[in-house]
mmCIF file of C-alpha atoms in Angstrom:
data_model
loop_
_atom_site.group_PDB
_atom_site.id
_atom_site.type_symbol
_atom_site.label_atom_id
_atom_site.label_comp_id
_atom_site.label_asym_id
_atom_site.label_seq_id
_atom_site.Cartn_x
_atom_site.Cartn_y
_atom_site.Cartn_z
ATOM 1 C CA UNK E 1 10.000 -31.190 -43.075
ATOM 2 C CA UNK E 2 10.440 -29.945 -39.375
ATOM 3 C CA UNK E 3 6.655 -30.504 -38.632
ATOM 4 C CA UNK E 4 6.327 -27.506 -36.597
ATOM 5 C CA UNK E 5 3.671 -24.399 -37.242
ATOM 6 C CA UNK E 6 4.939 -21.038 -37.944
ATOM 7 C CA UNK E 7 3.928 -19.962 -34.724
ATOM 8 C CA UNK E 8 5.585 -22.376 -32.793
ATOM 9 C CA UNK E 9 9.069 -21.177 -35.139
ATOM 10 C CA UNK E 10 8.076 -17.732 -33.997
ATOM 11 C CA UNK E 11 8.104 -17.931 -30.300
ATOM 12 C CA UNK E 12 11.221 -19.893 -30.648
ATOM 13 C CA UNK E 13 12.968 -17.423 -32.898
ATOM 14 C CA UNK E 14 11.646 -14.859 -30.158
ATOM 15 C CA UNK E 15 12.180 -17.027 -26.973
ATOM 16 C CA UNK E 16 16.649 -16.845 -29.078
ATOM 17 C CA UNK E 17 16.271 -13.379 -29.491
ATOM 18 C CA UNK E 18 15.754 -12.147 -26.235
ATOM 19 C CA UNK E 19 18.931 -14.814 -24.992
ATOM 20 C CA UNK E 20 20.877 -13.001 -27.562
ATOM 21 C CA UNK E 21 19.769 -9.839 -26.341
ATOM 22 C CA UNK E 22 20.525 -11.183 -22.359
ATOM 23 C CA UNK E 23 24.077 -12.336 -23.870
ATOM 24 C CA UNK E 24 25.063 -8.919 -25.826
ATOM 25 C CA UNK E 25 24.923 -7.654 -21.786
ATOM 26 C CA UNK E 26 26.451 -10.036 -20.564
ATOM 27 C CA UNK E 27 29.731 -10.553 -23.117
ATOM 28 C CA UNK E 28 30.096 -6.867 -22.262
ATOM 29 C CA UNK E 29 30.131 -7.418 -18.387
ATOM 30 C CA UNK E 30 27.043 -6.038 -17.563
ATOM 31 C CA UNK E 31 23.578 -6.630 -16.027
ATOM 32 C CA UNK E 32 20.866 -6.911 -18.618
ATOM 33 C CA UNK E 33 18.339 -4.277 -19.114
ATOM 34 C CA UNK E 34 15.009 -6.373 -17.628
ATOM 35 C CA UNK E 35 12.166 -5.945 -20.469
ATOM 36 C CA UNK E 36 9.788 -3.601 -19.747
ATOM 37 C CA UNK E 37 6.461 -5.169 -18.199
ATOM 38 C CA UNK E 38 4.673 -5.815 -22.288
ATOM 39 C CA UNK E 39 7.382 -7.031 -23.713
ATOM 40 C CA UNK E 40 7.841 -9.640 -21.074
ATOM 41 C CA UNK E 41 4.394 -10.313 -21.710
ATOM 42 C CA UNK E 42 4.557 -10.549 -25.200
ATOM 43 C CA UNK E 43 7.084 -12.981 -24.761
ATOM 44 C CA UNK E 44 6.029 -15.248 -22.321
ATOM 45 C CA UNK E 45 2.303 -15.135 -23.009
ATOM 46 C CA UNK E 46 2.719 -16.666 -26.604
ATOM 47 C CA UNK E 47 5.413 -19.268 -25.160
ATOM 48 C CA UNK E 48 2.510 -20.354 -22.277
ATOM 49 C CA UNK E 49 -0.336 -20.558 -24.309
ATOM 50 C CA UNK E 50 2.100 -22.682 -26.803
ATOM 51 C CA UNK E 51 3.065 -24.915 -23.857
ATOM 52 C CA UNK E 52 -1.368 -25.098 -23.183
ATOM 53 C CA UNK E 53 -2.079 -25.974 -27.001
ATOM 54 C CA UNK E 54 0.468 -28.188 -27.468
ATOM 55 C CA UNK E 55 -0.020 -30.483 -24.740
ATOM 56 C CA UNK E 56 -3.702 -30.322 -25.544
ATOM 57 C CA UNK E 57 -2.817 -31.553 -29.007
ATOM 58 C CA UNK E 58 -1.060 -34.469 -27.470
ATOM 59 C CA UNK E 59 -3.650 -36.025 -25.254
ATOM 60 C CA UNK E 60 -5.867 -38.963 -26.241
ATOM 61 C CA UNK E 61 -9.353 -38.239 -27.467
ATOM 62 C CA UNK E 62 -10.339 -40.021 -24.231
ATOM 63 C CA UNK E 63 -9.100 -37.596 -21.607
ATOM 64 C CA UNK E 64 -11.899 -35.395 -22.224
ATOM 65 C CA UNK E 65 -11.630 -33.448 -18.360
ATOM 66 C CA UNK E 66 -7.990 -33.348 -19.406
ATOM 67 C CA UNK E 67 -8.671 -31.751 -22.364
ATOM 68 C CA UNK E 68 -10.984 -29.686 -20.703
ATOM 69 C CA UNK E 69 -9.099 -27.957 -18.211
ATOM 70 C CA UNK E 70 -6.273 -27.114 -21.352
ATOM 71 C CA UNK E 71 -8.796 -25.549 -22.812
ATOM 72 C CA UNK E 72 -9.120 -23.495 -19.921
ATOM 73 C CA UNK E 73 -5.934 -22.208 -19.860
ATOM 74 C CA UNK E 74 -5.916 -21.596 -23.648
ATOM 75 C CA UNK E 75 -8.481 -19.226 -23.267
ATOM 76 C CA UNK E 76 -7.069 -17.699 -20.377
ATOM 77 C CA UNK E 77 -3.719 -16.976 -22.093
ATOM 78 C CA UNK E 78 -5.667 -15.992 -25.376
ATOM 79 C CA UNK E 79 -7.344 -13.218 -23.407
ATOM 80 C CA UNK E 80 -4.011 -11.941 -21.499
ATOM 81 C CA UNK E 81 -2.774 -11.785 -24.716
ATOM 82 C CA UNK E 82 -5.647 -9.560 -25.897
ATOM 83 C CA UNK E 83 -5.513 -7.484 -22.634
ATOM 84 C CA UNK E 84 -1.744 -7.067 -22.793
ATOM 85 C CA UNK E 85 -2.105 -5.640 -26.201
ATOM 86 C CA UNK E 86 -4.663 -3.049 -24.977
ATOM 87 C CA UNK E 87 -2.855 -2.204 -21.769
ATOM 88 C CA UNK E 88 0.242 -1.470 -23.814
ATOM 89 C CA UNK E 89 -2.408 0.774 -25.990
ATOM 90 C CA UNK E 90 -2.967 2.335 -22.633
ATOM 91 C CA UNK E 91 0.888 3.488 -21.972
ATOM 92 C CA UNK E 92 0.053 6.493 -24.664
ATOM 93 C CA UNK E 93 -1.369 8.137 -21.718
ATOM 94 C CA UNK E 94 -0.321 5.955 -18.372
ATOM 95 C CA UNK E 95 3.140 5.598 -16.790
ATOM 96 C CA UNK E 96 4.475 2.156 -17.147
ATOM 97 C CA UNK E 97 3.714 0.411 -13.860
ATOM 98 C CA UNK E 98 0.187 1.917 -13.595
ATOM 99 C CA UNK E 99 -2.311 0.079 -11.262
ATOM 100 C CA UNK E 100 -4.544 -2.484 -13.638
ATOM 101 C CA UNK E 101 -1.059 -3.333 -15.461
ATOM 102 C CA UNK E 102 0.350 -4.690 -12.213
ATOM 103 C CA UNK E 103 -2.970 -6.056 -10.680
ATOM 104 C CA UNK E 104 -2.594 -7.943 -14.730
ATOM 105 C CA UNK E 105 0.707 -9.034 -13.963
ATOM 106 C CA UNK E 106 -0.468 -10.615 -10.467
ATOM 107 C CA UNK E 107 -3.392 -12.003 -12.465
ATOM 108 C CA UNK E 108 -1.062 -13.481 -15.140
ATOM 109 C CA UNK E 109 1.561 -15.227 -12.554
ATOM 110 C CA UNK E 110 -1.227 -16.710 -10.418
ATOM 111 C CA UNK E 111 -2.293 -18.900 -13.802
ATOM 112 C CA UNK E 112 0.886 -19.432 -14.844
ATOM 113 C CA UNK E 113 1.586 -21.273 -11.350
ATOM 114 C CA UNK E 114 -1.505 -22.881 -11.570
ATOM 115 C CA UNK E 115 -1.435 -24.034 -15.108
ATOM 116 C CA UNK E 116 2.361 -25.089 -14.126
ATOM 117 C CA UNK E 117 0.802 -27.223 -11.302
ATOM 118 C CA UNK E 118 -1.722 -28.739 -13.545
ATOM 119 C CA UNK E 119 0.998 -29.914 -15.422
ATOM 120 C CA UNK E 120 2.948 -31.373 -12.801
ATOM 121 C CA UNK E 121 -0.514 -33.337 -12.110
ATOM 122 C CA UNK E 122 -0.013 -34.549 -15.355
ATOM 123 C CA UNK E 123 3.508 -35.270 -15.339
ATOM 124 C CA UNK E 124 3.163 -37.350 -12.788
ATOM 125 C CA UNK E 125 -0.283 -38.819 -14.048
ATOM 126 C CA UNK E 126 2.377 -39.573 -16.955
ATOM 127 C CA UNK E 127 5.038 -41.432 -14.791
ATOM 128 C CA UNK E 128 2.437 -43.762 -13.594
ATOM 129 C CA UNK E 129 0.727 -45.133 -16.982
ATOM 130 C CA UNK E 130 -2.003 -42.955 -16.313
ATOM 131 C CA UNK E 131 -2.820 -40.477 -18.826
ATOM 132 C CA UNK E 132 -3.219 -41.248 -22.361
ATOM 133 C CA UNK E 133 -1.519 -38.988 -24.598
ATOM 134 C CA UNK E 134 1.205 -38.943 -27.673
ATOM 135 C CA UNK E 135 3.526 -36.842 -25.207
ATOM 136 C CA UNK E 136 6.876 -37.512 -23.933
ATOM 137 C CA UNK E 137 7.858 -37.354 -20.223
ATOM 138 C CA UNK E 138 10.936 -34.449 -21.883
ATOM 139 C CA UNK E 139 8.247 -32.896 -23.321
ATOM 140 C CA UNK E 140 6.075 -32.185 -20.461
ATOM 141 C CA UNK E 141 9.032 -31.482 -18.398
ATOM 142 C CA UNK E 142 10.607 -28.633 -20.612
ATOM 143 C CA UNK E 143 7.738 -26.801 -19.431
ATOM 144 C CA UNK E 144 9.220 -26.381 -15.537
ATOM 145 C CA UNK E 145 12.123 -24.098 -16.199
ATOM 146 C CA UNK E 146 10.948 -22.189 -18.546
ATOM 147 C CA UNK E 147 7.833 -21.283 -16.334
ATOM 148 C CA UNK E 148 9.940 -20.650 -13.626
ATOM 149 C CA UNK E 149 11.970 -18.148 -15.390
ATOM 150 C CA UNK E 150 8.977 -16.346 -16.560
ATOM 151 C CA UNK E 151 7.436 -16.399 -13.055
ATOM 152 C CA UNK E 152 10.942 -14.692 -11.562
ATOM 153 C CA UNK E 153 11.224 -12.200 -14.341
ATOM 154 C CA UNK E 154 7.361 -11.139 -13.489
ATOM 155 C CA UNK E 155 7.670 -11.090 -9.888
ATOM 156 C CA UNK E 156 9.842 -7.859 -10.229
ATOM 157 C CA UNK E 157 6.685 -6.286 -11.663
ATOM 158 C CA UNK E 158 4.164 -8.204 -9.209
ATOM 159 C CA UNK E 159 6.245 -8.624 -5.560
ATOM 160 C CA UNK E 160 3.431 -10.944 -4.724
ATOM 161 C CA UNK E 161 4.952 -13.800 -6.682
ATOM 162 C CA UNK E 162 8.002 -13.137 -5.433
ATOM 163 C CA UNK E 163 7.854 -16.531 -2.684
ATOM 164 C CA UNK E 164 6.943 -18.763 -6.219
ATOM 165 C CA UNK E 165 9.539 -17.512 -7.345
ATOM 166 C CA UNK E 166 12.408 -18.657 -4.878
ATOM 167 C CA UNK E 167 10.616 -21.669 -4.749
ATOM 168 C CA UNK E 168 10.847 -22.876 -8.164
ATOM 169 C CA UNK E 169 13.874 -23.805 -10.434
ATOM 170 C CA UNK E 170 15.320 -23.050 -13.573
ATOM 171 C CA UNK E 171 16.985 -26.415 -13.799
ATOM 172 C CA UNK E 172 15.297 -29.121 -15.954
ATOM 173 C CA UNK E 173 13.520 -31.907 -13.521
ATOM 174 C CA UNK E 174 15.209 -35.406 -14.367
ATOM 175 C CA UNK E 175 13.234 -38.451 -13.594
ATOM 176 C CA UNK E 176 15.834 -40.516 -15.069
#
């Protein structure tokens, strides 16, 4: 019994699909074809608002403002997810690249980084007996690196982010 939804297996099988698809470049010597702007979405989208629910899921029935401000980012992936599905409706007739599909990708990195410092809020809320939750300090940490990747991958789409994205780091935080 792994105790883990389908969805959560899903975005996992998808999150080892793409690194096989990275490696099958790489073995070969060369530079990996970047995903086009909706697949990176549909990637990364599911895998944020995964990281939103789940630490939701984990907090005490007393951190109600906690709880709150998840919810807040739940429904702000939810609805990227629905727009992303529309906009890549929309490539029928639009180039890839076209103006409300970057101004979305701007839109999507700008939560991201904010839900990613909300998190470190918490993390460190964590560290100092202060929140009340079932979660582990690896657990809220996994988060970092993988955020960071998604924010470098989408600054190529939205230059904006592109600052974030030197900043941050793809190596796990230890607080050991």
């Amino acid at each position: 019994n792994l105790n883990l939804s389908p969805t959560y297996l899903n975005g996992t099988l998808s999150e080892n699909q793409e690194y096989l698809r990275f490696l099958s470049y790489l073995v070969k010597g060369k530079e990996p074809v970047p995903l086009s702007l909706v697949k990176l979405m549909d990637l990364w989208l599911e895998d944020q608002l995964g990281h939103a629910v789940l630490f939701k899921n984990l907090l005490d029935p007393i951190e109600i403002m906690i709880s709150k401000q998840a919810d807040l980012y739940i429904g702000k992936f939810q609805a990227f997810i629905v727009q992303n599905h529309h906009l890549k409706g929309y490539l029928r007739f639009k180039q890839p690249g076209f103006a409300r599909q970057t101004e979305f990708a701007l839109e999507v990195g700008k939560t991201t980084i904010e839900m990613s410092q909300f998190v470190y809020a918490m993390t460190e809320k964590y560290k100092e007996n202060k929140l009340l939750n079932k979660e582990t300090l690896r657990f809220l940490i996994h988060h970092f690196p993988e955020t960071c990747y998604f924010i470098k991958k989408l600054s190529y789409y939205a230059p904006e982010l592109q600052q974030e994205a030197n900043q941050c780091s793809l190596r796990r935080i230890s607080y050991l």
